[in-house]
Short mmCIF file of C-alpha atoms and ligand atoms in Angstrom, two decimals:
data_model
loop_
_atom_site.label_atom_id
_atom_site.label_comp_id
_atom_site.label_asym_id
_atom_site.label_seq_id
_atom_site.Cartn_x
_atom_site.Cartn_y
_atom_site.Cartn_z
CA MET G 1 -172.60 -23.16 -20.83
CA THR G 2 -173.97 -19.63 -21.06
CA THR G 3 -175.02 -18.74 -24.60
CA GLU G 4 -175.15 -15.37 -26.32
CA GLN G 5 -178.96 -15.43 -25.88
CA ASP G 6 -178.62 -16.11 -22.14
CA VAL G 7 -176.22 -13.22 -21.78
CA ALA G 8 -178.47 -10.88 -23.77
CA GLN G 9 -181.39 -11.84 -21.57
CA ILE G 10 -179.47 -11.16 -18.35
CA VAL G 11 -178.50 -7.69 -19.61
CA ARG G 12 -182.07 -6.97 -20.75
CA LYS G 13 -183.53 -7.99 -17.40
CA GLN G 14 -180.93 -6.05 -15.45
CA ARG G 15 -181.61 -2.96 -17.50
CA SER G 16 -185.29 -3.26 -16.87
CA PHE G 17 -184.71 -3.67 -13.11
CA PHE G 18 -182.34 -0.70 -13.12
CA ASP G 19 -184.87 1.41 -15.04
CA SER G 20 -187.49 0.59 -12.40
CA HIS G 21 -185.15 2.44 -9.94
CA GLY G 22 -185.04 -0.70 -7.79
CA THR G 23 -181.33 -0.31 -7.02
CA GLN G 24 -181.44 3.37 -6.10
CA SER G 25 -182.39 3.65 -2.46
CA TYR G 26 -179.92 3.68 0.39
CA GLU G 27 -181.86 0.89 2.13
CA PHE G 28 -181.69 -1.42 -0.89
CA ARG G 29 -177.96 -0.87 -1.35
CA LEU G 30 -177.23 -1.35 2.33
CA GLN G 31 -179.31 -4.52 2.60
CA SER G 32 -177.67 -5.95 -0.52
CA LEU G 33 -174.17 -5.25 0.81
CA LYS G 34 -175.14 -6.83 4.11
CA LYS G 35 -176.50 -9.87 2.28
CA LEU G 36 -173.21 -10.26 0.44
CA ARG G 37 -171.26 -9.96 3.67
CA ASP G 38 -173.41 -12.59 5.39
CA GLY G 39 -173.11 -14.82 2.32
CA LEU G 40 -169.34 -14.52 2.28
CA LYS G 41 -169.19 -15.56 5.91
CA ARG G 42 -171.50 -18.50 5.28
CA TYR G 43 -169.58 -19.61 2.17
CA GLU G 44 -166.18 -19.00 3.75
CA ASP G 45 -165.18 -22.66 4.17
CA ALA G 46 -166.43 -23.63 0.72
CA LEU G 47 -164.59 -20.70 -0.87
CA HIS G 48 -161.39 -21.50 1.01
CA SER G 49 -161.54 -25.13 -0.18
CA ALA G 50 -162.09 -23.97 -3.75
CA LEU G 51 -159.11 -21.58 -3.53
CA LYS G 52 -157.03 -24.44 -2.14
CA ARG G 53 -158.00 -26.60 -5.13
CA ASP G 54 -157.30 -23.89 -7.72
CA LEU G 55 -154.14 -22.30 -6.34
CA GLY G 56 -153.11 -24.31 -3.28
CA LYS G 57 -153.95 -21.22 -1.22
CA PRO G 58 -153.32 -21.63 2.52
CA GLU G 59 -156.39 -20.81 4.60
CA PHE G 60 -154.66 -17.83 6.23
CA GLU G 61 -153.86 -16.27 2.84
CA ALA G 62 -157.35 -17.04 1.58
CA TYR G 63 -158.83 -15.12 4.50
CA LEU G 64 -156.27 -12.30 4.41
CA THR G 65 -156.49 -11.59 0.69
CA GLU G 66 -159.88 -12.93 -0.36
CA THR G 67 -162.79 -13.63 2.01
CA GLY G 68 -161.71 -11.50 4.99
CA PHE G 69 -160.45 -8.76 2.68
CA ASN G 70 -163.85 -8.49 1.00
CA VAL G 71 -165.73 -8.68 4.30
CA HIS G 72 -163.63 -5.76 5.54
CA GLU G 73 -164.32 -3.75 2.37
CA LEU G 74 -168.05 -4.44 2.81
CA THR G 75 -168.05 -3.28 6.42
CA PHE G 76 -166.04 -0.19 5.48
CA THR G 77 -168.49 0.61 2.66
CA MET G 78 -171.64 -0.02 4.69
CA LYS G 79 -170.47 2.29 7.47
CA ARG G 80 -169.89 5.18 5.07
CA LEU G 81 -172.46 4.64 2.35
CA LYS G 82 -175.03 7.14 3.65
CA ARG G 83 -172.43 9.89 3.73
CA TRP G 84 -171.05 9.00 0.31
CA MET G 85 -174.53 9.12 -1.25
CA LYS G 86 -175.24 12.64 -0.01
CA PRO G 87 -174.98 15.33 -2.73
CA ARG G 88 -171.77 17.29 -2.28
CA ARG G 89 -172.10 21.07 -2.09
CA VAL G 90 -169.54 23.12 -4.02
CA ARG G 91 -168.97 26.89 -4.22
CA THR G 92 -170.86 28.97 -6.75
CA PRO G 93 -169.10 31.90 -8.50
CA LEU G 94 -170.57 35.38 -8.50
CA LEU G 95 -171.53 35.32 -12.19
CA VAL G 96 -174.23 32.67 -11.64
CA GLN G 97 -175.32 33.79 -8.17
CA PRO G 98 -177.64 33.60 -6.36
CA ALA G 99 -177.65 29.79 -6.57
CA ALA G 100 -176.50 26.64 -4.82
CA SER G 101 -174.39 24.03 -6.64
CA ARG G 102 -174.27 20.34 -5.82
CA ILE G 103 -172.76 17.16 -7.21
CA HIS G 104 -175.24 14.28 -7.11
CA TYR G 105 -173.85 10.76 -7.33
CA SER G 106 -176.15 8.80 -9.59
CA PRO G 107 -175.73 5.16 -10.63
CA LEU G 108 -174.57 4.29 -14.14
CA GLY G 109 -176.79 1.29 -14.89
CA VAL G 110 -175.68 -2.21 -15.85
CA THR G 111 -172.04 -2.83 -15.02
CA LEU G 112 -169.85 -5.64 -16.27
CA ILE G 113 -166.97 -6.84 -14.10
CA ILE G 114 -164.40 -9.20 -15.60
CA GLY G 115 -161.92 -10.76 -13.20
CA ALA G 116 -158.44 -12.30 -13.34
CA TYR G 117 -157.40 -15.71 -12.03
CA ASN G 118 -154.93 -14.78 -9.31
CA TYR G 119 -157.51 -13.45 -6.85
CA PRO G 120 -160.80 -14.91 -8.06
CA LEU G 121 -162.76 -13.11 -5.32
CA GLY G 122 -160.69 -9.95 -5.06
CA THR G 123 -160.86 -9.16 -8.76
CA THR G 124 -164.63 -9.69 -8.98
CA LEU G 125 -166.18 -9.00 -5.57
CA LEU G 126 -164.09 -5.96 -4.72
CA PRO G 127 -165.26 -4.04 -7.81
CA LEU G 128 -168.73 -5.51 -7.27
CA ILE G 129 -168.89 -3.85 -3.84
CA SER G 130 -168.19 -0.49 -5.51
CA ALA G 131 -170.84 -1.21 -8.17
CA MET G 132 -173.45 -2.14 -5.55
CA ALA G 133 -172.64 0.82 -3.33
CA ALA G 134 -173.06 3.11 -6.33
CA GLY G 135 -176.53 1.63 -7.01
CA ASN G 136 -175.82 -0.32 -10.19
CA THR G 137 -176.77 -3.78 -11.30
CA ALA G 138 -173.80 -6.00 -12.13
CA ILE G 139 -172.65 -9.06 -14.00
CA ILE G 140 -169.43 -10.60 -12.78
CA LYS G 141 -167.32 -12.91 -14.95
CA PRO G 142 -164.62 -14.68 -12.94
CA SER G 143 -161.67 -16.39 -14.63
CA GLU G 144 -162.01 -19.81 -16.21
CA LEU G 145 -158.50 -20.69 -14.97
CA THR G 146 -159.80 -21.10 -11.41
CA PRO G 147 -162.88 -23.28 -12.06
CA ALA G 148 -163.56 -24.34 -8.46
CA SER G 149 -163.55 -20.78 -7.09
CA SER G 150 -165.53 -19.41 -10.04
CA GLN G 151 -168.16 -22.13 -9.64
CA MET G 152 -168.44 -21.45 -5.91
CA LEU G 153 -168.76 -17.71 -6.52
CA ARG G 154 -171.53 -18.36 -9.01
CA GLN G 155 -173.36 -20.62 -6.57
CA MET G 156 -173.10 -17.98 -3.85
CA ILE G 157 -174.28 -15.09 -6.06
CA GLU G 158 -177.17 -17.15 -7.48
CA GLU G 159 -178.29 -18.16 -4.00
CA LEU G 160 -178.11 -14.62 -2.62
CA PHE G 161 -179.41 -12.37 -5.39
CA ARG G 162 -181.98 -12.20 -8.15
CA SER G 163 -180.21 -12.32 -11.50
CA ASP G 164 -181.84 -9.13 -12.74
CA TYR G 165 -179.79 -7.39 -10.02
CA LEU G 166 -176.57 -9.39 -9.74
CA ALA G 167 -175.49 -12.25 -11.96
CA CYS G 168 -172.37 -14.36 -12.26
CA VAL G 169 -171.46 -15.76 -15.68
CA THR G 170 -168.73 -18.38 -15.70
CA GLY G 171 -166.69 -19.36 -18.74
CA GLY G 172 -163.78 -18.22 -20.85
CA VAL G 173 -163.15 -16.27 -24.03
CA GLU G 174 -166.45 -17.25 -25.68
CA GLU G 175 -168.63 -16.16 -22.77
CA THR G 176 -166.62 -12.99 -22.18
CA THR G 177 -166.87 -12.13 -25.88
CA ALA G 178 -170.65 -12.62 -25.73
CA LEU G 179 -170.82 -10.33 -22.70
CA LEU G 180 -168.67 -7.70 -24.39
CA ARG G 181 -171.02 -7.64 -27.39
CA GLN G 182 -173.83 -6.41 -25.16
CA LYS G 183 -174.27 -2.78 -24.40
CA THR G 184 -173.51 -2.16 -20.74
CA ASP G 185 -172.88 1.12 -18.92
CA HIS G 186 -169.43 0.50 -17.49
CA ILE G 187 -166.89 -2.31 -17.83
CA LEU G 188 -164.38 -2.85 -15.07
CA PHE G 189 -161.75 -5.27 -16.33
CA THR G 190 -158.90 -6.82 -14.35
CA GLY G 191 -156.30 -8.81 -16.25
CA SER G 192 -153.58 -8.56 -18.84
CA ALA G 193 -152.85 -5.60 -21.10
CA ARG G 194 -153.46 -7.83 -24.14
CA VAL G 195 -157.03 -8.65 -23.14
CA GLY G 196 -157.50 -5.11 -21.78
CA SER G 197 -157.04 -3.87 -25.32
CA ILE G 198 -159.67 -6.37 -26.61
CA VAL G 199 -162.07 -5.15 -23.91
CA MET G 200 -161.51 -1.50 -24.82
CA LYS G 201 -162.13 -2.16 -28.51
CA ALA G 202 -165.38 -3.96 -27.73
CA ALA G 203 -166.44 -1.16 -25.35
CA ALA G 204 -165.77 1.43 -28.05
CA GLU G 205 -168.53 -0.11 -30.19
CA HIS G 206 -171.10 1.03 -27.64
CA LEU G 207 -169.13 4.00 -26.26
CA THR G 208 -169.11 2.21 -22.92
CA PRO G 209 -166.66 3.68 -20.39
CA VAL G 210 -164.07 1.29 -19.02
CA THR G 211 -161.79 0.90 -16.05
CA LEU G 212 -158.74 -1.23 -16.75
CA GLU G 213 -156.84 -2.80 -13.87
CA LEU G 214 -153.78 -4.31 -15.52
CA GLY G 215 -150.33 -5.48 -14.46
CA GLY G 216 -146.77 -4.55 -15.25
CA LYS G 217 -143.28 -4.73 -13.83
CA SER G 218 -143.34 -3.19 -10.36
CA PRO G 219 -139.92 -2.23 -9.00
CA CYS G 220 -138.75 -2.51 -5.45
CA ILE G 221 -135.92 -0.13 -4.65
CA VAL G 222 -133.58 -0.86 -1.77
CA HIS G 223 -131.49 2.19 -0.94
CA GLU G 224 -128.12 1.96 0.77
CA ASP G 225 -129.60 3.34 4.02
CA ALA G 226 -132.54 0.88 4.12
CA LYS G 227 -133.12 -1.25 7.20
CA LEU G 228 -132.25 -4.51 5.53
CA ASP G 229 -133.64 -6.90 8.17
CA VAL G 230 -137.08 -5.36 7.82
CA ALA G 231 -136.78 -4.93 4.05
CA VAL G 232 -136.03 -8.60 3.30
CA LYS G 233 -139.01 -9.79 5.36
CA ARG G 234 -141.41 -7.40 3.69
CA ILE G 235 -140.11 -7.95 0.17
CA ALA G 236 -140.20 -11.75 0.54
CA SER G 237 -143.72 -11.76 1.98
CA GLY G 238 -144.93 -9.46 -0.83
CA LYS G 239 -143.24 -11.47 -3.54
CA PHE G 240 -144.07 -14.99 -2.39
CA LEU G 241 -147.67 -14.42 -1.32
CA ASN G 242 -149.86 -16.43 -3.70
CA ALA G 243 -146.59 -17.79 -5.20
CA GLY G 244 -145.89 -14.41 -6.78
CA GLN G 245 -149.19 -14.35 -8.70
CA THR G 246 -150.13 -10.90 -7.47
CA CYS G 247 -150.49 -7.86 -9.72
CA VAL G 248 -148.83 -5.57 -7.15
CA ALA G 249 -146.08 -8.01 -6.11
CA PRO G 250 -142.56 -6.59 -6.33
CA ASP G 251 -141.60 -7.80 -9.80
CA TYR G 252 -137.88 -7.09 -9.42
CA VAL G 253 -135.49 -5.52 -6.91
CA LEU G 254 -133.08 -2.70 -7.58
CA VAL G 255 -130.59 -2.74 -4.72
CA HIS G 256 -127.80 -0.25 -4.08
CA ARG G 257 -124.40 -1.72 -4.91
CA ALA G 258 -123.05 -0.88 -1.41
CA VAL G 259 -125.53 -3.20 0.31
CA LYS G 260 -126.19 -5.75 -2.43
CA GLU G 261 -124.26 -8.70 -0.99
CA GLU G 262 -125.61 -8.18 2.52
CA PHE G 263 -129.13 -7.83 1.15
CA LEU G 264 -128.90 -11.02 -0.93
CA GLU G 265 -127.52 -13.02 2.00
CA LYS G 266 -130.21 -11.78 4.38
CA LEU G 267 -132.93 -12.41 1.80
CA LYS G 268 -131.67 -15.93 1.19
CA GLN G 269 -131.55 -16.73 4.91
CA HIS G 270 -135.00 -15.31 5.40
CA VAL G 271 -136.49 -17.39 2.57
CA LEU G 272 -134.89 -20.57 3.94
CA LYS G 273 -136.10 -19.79 7.46
CA THR G 274 -139.65 -19.04 6.30
CA TYR G 275 -140.27 -21.85 3.82
CA GLY G 276 -137.60 -24.39 4.88
CA GLN G 277 -135.01 -26.16 2.69
CA ASP G 278 -137.85 -27.66 0.68
CA ALA G 279 -140.65 -25.12 0.24
CA SER G 280 -142.88 -27.77 -1.38
CA GLU G 281 -143.36 -29.11 2.15
CA SER G 282 -144.41 -25.72 3.49
CA PRO G 283 -148.11 -25.34 4.29
CA ASP G 284 -147.76 -21.61 3.58
CA PHE G 285 -146.88 -21.66 -0.08
CA CYS G 286 -149.21 -21.67 -3.11
CA ARG G 287 -149.00 -23.40 -6.48
CA ILE G 288 -149.04 -22.03 -10.04
CA VAL G 289 -152.49 -21.88 -11.61
CA ASN G 290 -151.91 -24.01 -14.73
CA ASP G 291 -149.29 -25.81 -16.85
CA ARG G 292 -148.90 -22.94 -19.33
CA HIS G 293 -147.98 -20.45 -16.62
CA PHE G 294 -145.81 -23.08 -14.90
CA ARG G 295 -143.74 -23.60 -18.07
CA ARG G 296 -143.57 -19.86 -18.73
CA ILE G 297 -142.23 -19.03 -15.25
CA VAL G 298 -139.73 -21.94 -15.19
CA SER G 299 -138.34 -20.77 -18.52
CA LEU G 300 -137.50 -17.39 -16.95
CA ILE G 301 -135.16 -18.97 -14.36
CA ASP G 302 -131.47 -18.70 -15.24
CA ARG G 303 -129.83 -21.41 -13.10
CA SER G 304 -126.41 -19.74 -13.20
CA ARG G 305 -127.82 -16.77 -11.25
CA VAL G 306 -129.94 -18.53 -8.65
CA VAL G 307 -129.12 -17.52 -5.05
CA VAL G 308 -131.81 -19.66 -3.50
CA GLY G 309 -134.62 -21.82 -4.91
CA GLY G 310 -134.82 -22.80 -8.57
CA GLN G 311 -136.49 -26.16 -7.95
CA SER G 312 -139.79 -27.04 -9.60
CA ASP G 313 -142.20 -29.92 -10.04
CA ALA G 314 -144.44 -29.97 -13.10
CA ALA G 315 -146.84 -32.55 -11.67
CA THR G 316 -147.88 -30.30 -8.79
CA ARG G 317 -147.06 -27.01 -10.57
CA TYR G 318 -144.69 -26.14 -7.75
CA ILE G 319 -141.96 -23.57 -8.23
CA ALA G 320 -139.74 -22.84 -5.23
CA PRO G 321 -139.34 -19.26 -3.97
CA THR G 322 -136.41 -18.23 -6.13
CA ILE G 323 -134.00 -15.29 -6.01
CA MET G 324 -131.84 -14.50 -9.04
CA ARG G 325 -128.84 -12.14 -8.77
CA ASP G 326 -127.00 -9.83 -11.17
CA VAL G 327 -129.87 -9.75 -13.60
CA THR G 328 -129.65 -7.32 -16.53
CA LEU G 329 -132.27 -5.68 -18.71
CA ASP G 330 -131.39 -8.11 -21.50
CA ASP G 331 -132.38 -11.18 -19.49
CA PRO G 332 -135.68 -12.81 -20.49
CA ILE G 333 -137.02 -12.32 -16.95
CA MET G 334 -136.88 -8.55 -17.46
CA THR G 335 -138.88 -8.63 -20.68
CA GLU G 336 -142.26 -9.57 -19.20
CA GLU G 337 -144.21 -9.43 -15.93
CA VAL G 338 -142.89 -12.37 -13.88
CA PHE G 339 -146.17 -13.18 -12.11
CA GLY G 340 -144.58 -16.10 -10.28
CA PRO G 341 -142.28 -16.80 -7.31
CA VAL G 342 -139.05 -15.70 -8.99
CA LEU G 343 -137.41 -12.47 -7.90
CA PRO G 344 -134.71 -10.96 -10.13
CA VAL G 345 -132.28 -8.64 -8.36
CA MET G 346 -130.33 -5.91 -10.16
CA GLU G 347 -127.88 -3.46 -8.66
CA TYR G 348 -127.65 0.30 -9.03
CA SER G 349 -125.08 2.90 -8.10
CA ASN G 350 -127.02 6.11 -8.41
CA VAL G 351 -130.55 7.37 -8.94
CA ARG G 352 -129.98 7.74 -12.68
CA ASP G 353 -129.54 3.94 -12.90
CA ILE G 354 -132.98 3.52 -11.32
CA TYR G 355 -134.61 5.82 -13.86
CA ARG G 356 -132.76 4.07 -16.69
CA VAL G 357 -134.13 0.67 -15.69
CA VAL G 358 -137.68 1.79 -14.92
CA SER G 359 -138.00 3.82 -18.09
CA ALA G 360 -136.42 1.11 -20.27
CA LEU G 361 -139.32 -1.20 -19.46
CA PRO G 362 -142.36 -0.79 -21.68
CA HIS G 363 -144.93 -0.42 -18.90
CA HIS G 364 -145.55 2.16 -16.22
CA PRO G 365 -145.43 0.10 -13.04
CA LEU G 366 -148.68 -0.69 -11.24
CA ALA G 367 -146.78 -0.48 -7.95
CA CYS G 368 -143.44 0.74 -6.61
CA TYR G 369 -141.80 0.05 -3.26
CA ILE G 370 -139.08 2.23 -1.84
CA PHE G 371 -136.96 1.07 1.07
CA SER G 372 -134.98 3.97 2.50
CA GLU G 373 -134.62 5.90 5.74
CA SER G 374 -133.88 9.12 3.86
CA LYS G 375 -136.86 11.42 3.63
CA SER G 376 -135.38 13.25 0.65
CA ALA G 377 -134.76 9.99 -1.26
CA GLN G 378 -138.32 8.82 -0.49
CA LYS G 379 -139.77 12.13 -1.66
CA GLU G 380 -137.66 12.30 -4.79
CA LEU G 381 -138.48 8.76 -5.92
CA VAL G 382 -142.21 9.12 -5.24
CA ARG G 383 -142.19 12.36 -7.24
CA THR G 384 -140.18 11.19 -10.22
CA ILE G 385 -141.21 7.58 -10.87
CA GLN G 386 -144.60 7.09 -12.51
CA PHE G 387 -146.50 4.25 -10.84
CA GLY G 388 -150.07 3.35 -9.88
CA GLY G 389 -149.58 3.21 -6.10
CA GLY G 390 -147.07 1.87 -3.64
CA CYS G 391 -145.39 1.97 -0.25
CA ILE G 392 -142.39 3.40 1.49
CA ASN G 393 -140.64 0.75 3.56
CA HIS G 394 -143.25 -1.92 2.90
CA CYS G 395 -144.75 -3.99 0.10
CA MET G 396 -148.41 -4.12 -0.96
CA GLN G 397 -149.72 -2.61 2.27
CA HIS G 398 -151.37 0.24 0.37
CA LEU G 399 -154.02 -2.28 -0.64
CA GLY G 400 -154.85 -2.73 3.01
CA ASN G 401 -156.22 0.82 3.16
CA PRO G 402 -159.57 1.32 1.40
CA ASN G 403 -159.13 5.09 1.76
CA LEU G 404 -156.42 4.88 -0.90
CA PRO G 405 -157.65 4.69 -4.51
CA PHE G 406 -156.35 1.57 -6.25
CA GLY G 407 -155.45 1.67 -9.92
CA GLY G 408 -152.72 1.92 -12.51
CA VAL G 409 -151.23 4.56 -14.76
CA GLY G 410 -150.27 4.31 -18.43
CA GLN G 411 -149.91 0.67 -19.45
CA SER G 412 -150.80 -0.58 -15.96
CA GLY G 413 -154.35 0.65 -16.45
CA PHE G 414 -156.60 3.57 -15.70
CA GLY G 415 -159.40 4.42 -13.32
CA CYS G 416 -159.31 3.71 -9.60
CA TYR G 417 -161.62 1.88 -7.25
CA ARG G 418 -161.83 0.77 -3.58
CA GLY G 419 -163.72 2.69 -0.90
CA PHE G 420 -165.05 6.08 -1.91
CA SER G 421 -163.03 6.15 -5.13
CA GLY G 422 -164.81 2.93 -6.24
CA PHE G 423 -168.18 4.42 -5.37
CA GLU G 424 -167.24 7.53 -7.33
CA ARG G 425 -165.82 5.58 -10.28
CA LEU G 426 -169.04 3.63 -10.74
CA SER G 427 -171.31 6.64 -10.26
CA HIS G 428 -172.04 9.53 -12.55
CA ARG G 429 -171.24 12.88 -10.96
CA LYS G 430 -174.33 14.79 -11.92
CA SER G 431 -173.80 18.54 -11.57
CA VAL G 432 -176.87 20.51 -10.59
CA LEU G 433 -177.06 24.27 -10.07
CA LYS G 434 -180.19 25.36 -8.27
CA ALA G 435 -180.87 29.01 -9.07
CA ALA G 436 -182.85 31.34 -6.87
CA SER G 437 -186.09 32.52 -8.41
CA TRP G 438 -186.87 35.33 -5.96
CA ILE G 439 -184.44 37.59 -7.83
CA ASP G 440 -183.42 37.59 -11.50
CA PRO G 441 -180.13 39.42 -12.21
CA SER G 442 -180.15 40.56 -15.82
CA LEU G 443 -176.42 40.92 -16.46
CA VAL G 444 -176.15 38.09 -18.99
CA TYR G 445 -179.41 38.77 -20.82
CA PRO G 446 -179.54 40.94 -23.92
CA PRO G 447 -179.45 43.83 -24.44
CA TYR G 448 -175.73 43.71 -23.60
CA ARG G 449 -175.03 47.41 -24.06
CA GLY G 450 -173.18 48.90 -21.07
CA LYS G 451 -172.68 45.54 -19.32
CA LEU G 452 -169.28 44.42 -20.64
CA ASN G 453 -167.20 46.16 -17.99
CA ALA G 454 -169.18 44.52 -15.18
CA LEU G 455 -168.75 41.14 -16.92
CA ARG G 456 -165.00 41.72 -17.23
CA LYS G 457 -164.78 42.33 -13.49
CA MET G 458 -166.57 39.06 -12.75
CA LEU G 459 -164.63 36.90 -15.24
CA LYS G 460 -161.14 38.11 -14.50
P1 NAD H 1 -156.23 -12.37 -18.65
O1 NAD H 1 -156.19 -11.04 -19.31
O2 NAD H 1 -155.69 -13.54 -19.38
O3 NAD H 1 -157.75 -12.75 -18.28
C1 NAD H 1 -158.60 -11.87 -17.59
C2 NAD H 1 -160.05 -12.15 -17.98
O4 NAD H 1 -160.22 -11.92 -19.37
C3 NAD H 1 -160.53 -13.56 -17.69
O5 NAD H 1 -161.79 -13.48 -17.05
C4 NAD H 1 -160.63 -14.19 -19.05
O6 NAD H 1 -161.68 -15.11 -19.15
C5 NAD H 1 -160.87 -13.02 -19.97
N1 NAD H 1 -160.29 -13.22 -21.30
C6 NAD H 1 -159.13 -13.86 -21.60
N2 NAD H 1 -158.91 -13.81 -22.94
C7 NAD H 1 -159.93 -13.12 -23.48
C8 NAD H 1 -160.28 -12.74 -24.82
N3 NAD H 1 -159.51 -13.07 -25.85
N4 NAD H 1 -161.42 -12.04 -25.01
C9 NAD H 1 -162.20 -11.71 -23.97
N5 NAD H 1 -161.93 -12.04 -22.69
C10 NAD H 1 -160.82 -12.75 -22.44
O7 NAD H 1 -155.53 -12.17 -17.24
P2 NAD H 1 -155.15 -13.27 -16.14
O8 NAD H 1 -154.10 -14.16 -16.71
O9 NAD H 1 -156.37 -13.89 -15.57
O10 NAD H 1 -154.53 -12.35 -15.00
C11 NAD H 1 -153.17 -11.97 -14.96
C12 NAD H 1 -152.98 -10.51 -15.29
O11 NAD H 1 -153.90 -9.70 -14.56
C13 NAD H 1 -151.61 -10.02 -14.86
O12 NAD H 1 -151.08 -9.17 -15.85
C14 NAD H 1 -151.88 -9.25 -13.58
O13 NAD H 1 -150.92 -8.28 -13.28
C15 NAD H 1 -153.21 -8.65 -13.89
N6 NAD H 1 -153.94 -8.33 -12.65
C16 NAD H 1 -154.16 -7.02 -12.38
C17 NAD H 1 -154.81 -6.67 -11.19
C18 NAD H 1 -155.08 -5.24 -10.85
O14 NAD H 1 -155.88 -5.00 -9.95
N7 NAD H 1 -154.46 -4.26 -11.50
C19 NAD H 1 -155.25 -7.68 -10.33
C20 NAD H 1 -155.04 -9.00 -10.66
C21 NAD H 1 -154.37 -9.32 -11.84
#
């Protein structure tokens, strides 16, 4: 149990270490990132076992989305860190010439990273890599719903780093509340909109900037000209990865009426082929994190609309990969983020139907997936639908590219991280204009008489 006093002490010590400039140098940052990468490799088996215990995660998925994913982000960051840290030169307008202008990336201080349960490593270590690259100290707080993974993360961080640089606090609401009472310099929160609002209120007390990585209902649009064989494979793998407990999973499908039946049949056959008649026997399928979420997801299934799946087992928190057809906006499944292996399918006839559905839902989607061979349809939908990020003709692959900023819009959150955008998000962009002293133009000094016309020319 971590008490309020413990938490206050960690923050105090981290601030003192930060103020000693211990985290600033390129060498320190690089060595620390390397240490984390080595640690992740060493702890790989233990972390995979923990993820298996918490979520029934297959080893392949654990490596793809958690350990290997973070190792790749570390390598990507280490290779580019020197370049990212260099001050960036920008142009200087005539009025303030002669001078040189640069943006210096300076660290923020003590950062607090609060993670969600679905990717215990991804939602804590991925932002941590940005925080470390930017030269901050950090406290990570993984979810209490995945106790084995959180405990293993804590063990790894405590073994690798001094706590006045990086610390891991485990626990639930009480510990997070204690952390939020402290003054930190940036809070990066991943989780639900409800808790995101609690985090923002707490941050406001200290005027601490926040990044909120939230969820929402992410649409997947299947146009009449989409290549259906490819689409069903990609949609199913995106939806059923981690048993649907992925923030950027396709939440629901909007399929064009002309191809709806063919799409549903192909999707059904693909699900049966991939996971078998009884997906509980499949070694490639996860379980739901706890009983509360299990009951919540099961209650969203309308048996009269099930195309495939629908089975569940409370004892093992198993819910079969499930497709529901002819869903409407009034169905309970369309009133909240599904966050489970149930895929509602709705039909549309024209683009206006798509806008009607997307805009009827209370949240801007975190992701959007567009399956179409038509360049104009792709362009039009990307331009007109507001979403955090997404793919054309694939699902969730945008997360595989650290060059793409990752973050939401509106109710799905704000502020991006990953790669350079994470480094930038957790740095302060300090603007510095270095003026020449060998000459001293007197245009802007009093007396002003006779200078206005020259000023007008420069400021037009
Ligand atoms: P959650 O909001 O319940 O919990 C997130 C964190 O907040 C946990 O560490 C938890 O301990 C803490 N917390 C919970 N209640 C709190 C309270 N009252 N006060 C202070 N702290 C509290 O979220 P979750 O159930 O773990 O995750 C699911 C949600 O996260 C989904 O909506 C999903 O879409 C979203 N998510 C978003 C991303 C992203 O990158 N955008 C990634 C993963 C998950």
